[in-house]
Every structure is written in C-alpha cells, then in structure tokens.
Amino acid sequence: MRPDTPAAHATEAERLLRTAAQYPGDREPLFLRAAAHLELAGDRQAATTLYDTLLSSATANPPLIRAFKAANLWEYGHEAEARAIIDGIRSARPADAAPWEIAAETLEAHDELEAAEQTLTEAAELLVTSAELPHATQSLLTTRHRVRRMLALDHDDWDDRADRLHTAEVPLDELHDPKRLWSLGSSDPAELQAEITRLRSELGTYRTALSRPFPVAVLHWPEPELDELLAAYPELEAEYPTYRAHLTDIEASLRELAQAGTPNLGIVRATVPSYEAFAASESTHPSNADLLPQYATTLAARGRATAWPPAWTDTCWCGLERAYGECHGAE
C-alpha cells in the first residue's frame, strides 16, 4: 500500500532515510523523496532541514534542491526567503529545466503569474537551442504556454512550438483555457461537477494510449548485487538458489513467454538500493518475494527495460561481454 495519511508519509520518510544511511551513493534521491513525504505529512520544517543537509554537502543538482526548498518554504510562511532563493536560481541560470519549472510553478501557485512567465521565458531563452528538446525542456514550454494563456498573452514562437510538441487530441489552448483552469479551483459544486464530467469524457479518448502494455520484464540481478541481496535478505534464497541458476531461469522464462505469444519482452537490471527504496515506497519489507515482479514491472514502466532477445551477434544481456548467440542464446 502507498502512504495516504500524514503518519504513513512520516513513516515512509523514516524508511527512506534509513535506506540512505545504508547506501550513501543513493543519498540524494532518497533524501529528496523523504523530504517530499515529510511535506505531505505536514512536517515542512523537517523537509527544509533535509534540503539544507543536502545543500551543505556535495550534491549532483544544487539548483533543483534549492527550488524544492523554496517551494516548501513559501508554503509555511517564509515567503521572503523563498523569493530570495528563486531570484538566486534565476541569477545562476542552471542548464537543467527542472529548477526553472519548479521555481515558476511556485510563483504561479501564489498568483505571481507575471514573475512566473518571466522566469519561464528566461529559461526558454537559455535552454531552447536545438530542434530536438529533452522531455524536461518540452515540459517547461508547456508550463510557459499555460501561464501565458492565464495572462491572456498572444502566442509567440515558443507557444507555437509547445503546440506542435503536444500530441494529444485536445489542443493546449483548450487544456489551458483560463476559465477551465479557474473552474477546477472553484468552490461551486456545480462547476466542479461539470468539469469532472468533461475530464472523464476526454479521458475516454485516451484509454487506448493509457492502457498500452509496458514490456513484460524479467529481473536480472548482476552477481555482486545478488550476493548483497541474499546476504541482507536470506529469505529470498528460494527465488535465487545460485547466480548461474538465476541466469538460466531468466533465459528460460523469456523463451517460454515468447513461445506463448507474449509481446514486448524485456530484461531490467536490478540493484539492492533501488529495490529497497521501492519496497519502502510500497510500505513492505524487501524480503517479501511477491514484491519482485512488481519491482520489475515498475522498472519497465520507467523505461529501464532492455528488449529481449538481443540480435544474435549483439552482446549478451548477462553482461559477460560475449555475443548472445555464443552465450545464453546458444542454450
């Protein structure tokens, strides 16, 4: 079960912090997830402490952490400090779209639409430099489109580009219609019910796309990871008696699925820290073997699956640097 109460979110944060203490290499993403759960638990001061702890040491993305901190601070009365942090992010001009977008959405959430639009425009001037844009930059243009629509500004080139990047049937201008956005925040039950009915109708259009199957994926534990997993959770030895048997089972399982006509087969590489973090997010213990297929499905849904089978001459999925046809493909 996923946490849905303040107490459950607090418990989740504690588990993530314990996992971070065990695996310092994954400290930053685990701390950020823990801080998010603390915010949901209503303990915003503790979340700020986590952000400060990260910022006091070497981090991979300081602007992103500062943006999260600013958003959190503003929610519990520290508006001046949040504004100062956002100004600092804009001055630093990070090359990552995420801090810009979080800062702008914080301003937007507090009715600072002009400042949000200026922030997003500065980001677009810096980041939109080629025909191929990363997903985060595309998202930033979409957010900018929404804010400018709320301000009743005419389309510019970047708004047109956001329209072209948007592939859903309902156009951005309609999705970002100010009347529609305001109705979602209305206190009038009739207006809310009308908008809910409309959204349900539109979701019906997307059911086919939304229900596309993720690749059916099988977990592959590299040998050092499997050794670490079984040392920590010996209850899983029934699933993985030996590393060699583990590799053989992967190939056999995938061949059986292929013979049964199952499409989109893949392999996902597992790691102990990632698995433990997933177990914590599901509020269960990593020794629970029922969690393993869920973990595989989640990794596949996040685009971590490698298609199986490889080409006959490609490197085998097992990592032995041998051609698949001379390795597990020959079995």
JSON list of C-alpha atoms in Angstrom, two decimals, residues 16-17 20 26-39 47 50-51 54 59 61-62 64-66 68-69:
[
{"chain": "A", "resi": 16, "resn": "LEU", "atom": "CA", "xyz": [13.88, 6.22, 3.10]},
{"chain": "A", "resi": 17, "resn": "LEU", "atom": "CA", "xyz": [16.32, 7.92, 5.46]},
{"chain": "A", "resi": 20, "resn": "ALA", "atom": "CA", "xyz": [20.02, 6.39, 2.59]},
{"chain": "A", "resi": 26, "resn": "ASP", "atom": "CA", "xyz": [21.92, 6.96, -3.39]},
{"chain": "A", "resi": 27, "resn": "ARG", "atom": "CA", "xyz": [21.63, 9.52, -0.60]},
{"chain": "A", "resi": 28, "resn": "GLU", "atom": "CA", "xyz": [20.49, 12.47, -2.71]},
{"chain": "A", "resi": 29, "resn": "PRO", "atom": "CA", "xyz": [17.46, 10.92, -4.48]},
{"chain": "A", "resi": 30, "resn": "LEU", "atom": "CA", "xyz": [16.42, 9.12, -1.29]},
{"chain": "A", "resi": 31, "resn": "PHE", "atom": "CA", "xyz": [16.64, 12.34, 0.73]},
{"chain": "A", "resi": 32, "resn": "LEU", "atom": "CA", "xyz": [14.57, 14.18, -1.87]},
{"chain": "A", "resi": 33, "resn": "ARG", "atom": "CA", "xyz": [11.88, 11.50, -1.74]},
{"chain": "A", "resi": 34, "resn": "ALA", "atom": "CA", "xyz": [11.94, 11.57, 2.05]},
{"chain": "A", "resi": 35, "resn": "ALA", "atom": "CA", "xyz": [11.57, 15.37, 2.02]},
{"chain": "A", "resi": 36, "resn": "ALA", "atom": "CA", "xyz": [8.56, 15.07, -0.30]},
{"chain": "A", "resi": 37, "resn": "HIS", "atom": "CA", "xyz": [6.92, 12.63, 2.12]},
{"chain": "A", "resi": 38, "resn": "LEU", "atom": "CA", "xyz": [7.62, 14.96, 5.03]},
{"chain": "A", "resi": 39, "resn": "GLU", "atom": "CA", "xyz": [5.91, 17.77, 3.15]},
{"chain": "A", "resi": 47, "resn": "ALA", "atom": "CA", "xyz": [11.67, 18.80, 4.99]},
{"chain": "A", "resi": 50, "resn": "LEU", "atom": "CA", "xyz": [16.68, 17.70, 4.77]},
{"chain": "A", "resi": 51, "resn": "TYR", "atom": "CA", "xyz": [17.12, 20.14, 1.89]},
{"chain": "A", "resi": 54, "resn": "LEU", "atom": "CA", "xyz": [21.85, 18.06, 1.13]},
{"chain": "A", "resi": 59, "resn": "THR", "atom": "CA", "xyz": [25.23, 17.33, -4.48]},
{"chain": "A", "resi": 61, "resn": "ASN", "atom": "CA", "xyz": [21.96, 19.22, -8.66]},
{"chain": "A", "resi": 62, "resn": "PRO", "atom": "CA", "xyz": [22.01, 22.08, -6.12]},
{"chain": "A", "resi": 64, "resn": "LEU", "atom": "CA", "xyz": [16.97, 21.59, -8.11]},
{"chain": "A", "resi": 65, "resn": "ILE", "atom": "CA", "xyz": [17.26, 21.16, -4.33]},
{"chain": "A", "resi": 66, "resn": "ARG", "atom": "CA", "xyz": [17.05, 24.94, -3.84]},
{"chain": "A", "resi": 68, "resn": "PHE", "atom": "CA", "xyz": [12.27, 22.34, -3.87]},
{"chain": "A", "resi": 69, "resn": "LYS", "atom": "CA", "xyz": [13.32, 24.21, -0.74]}
]
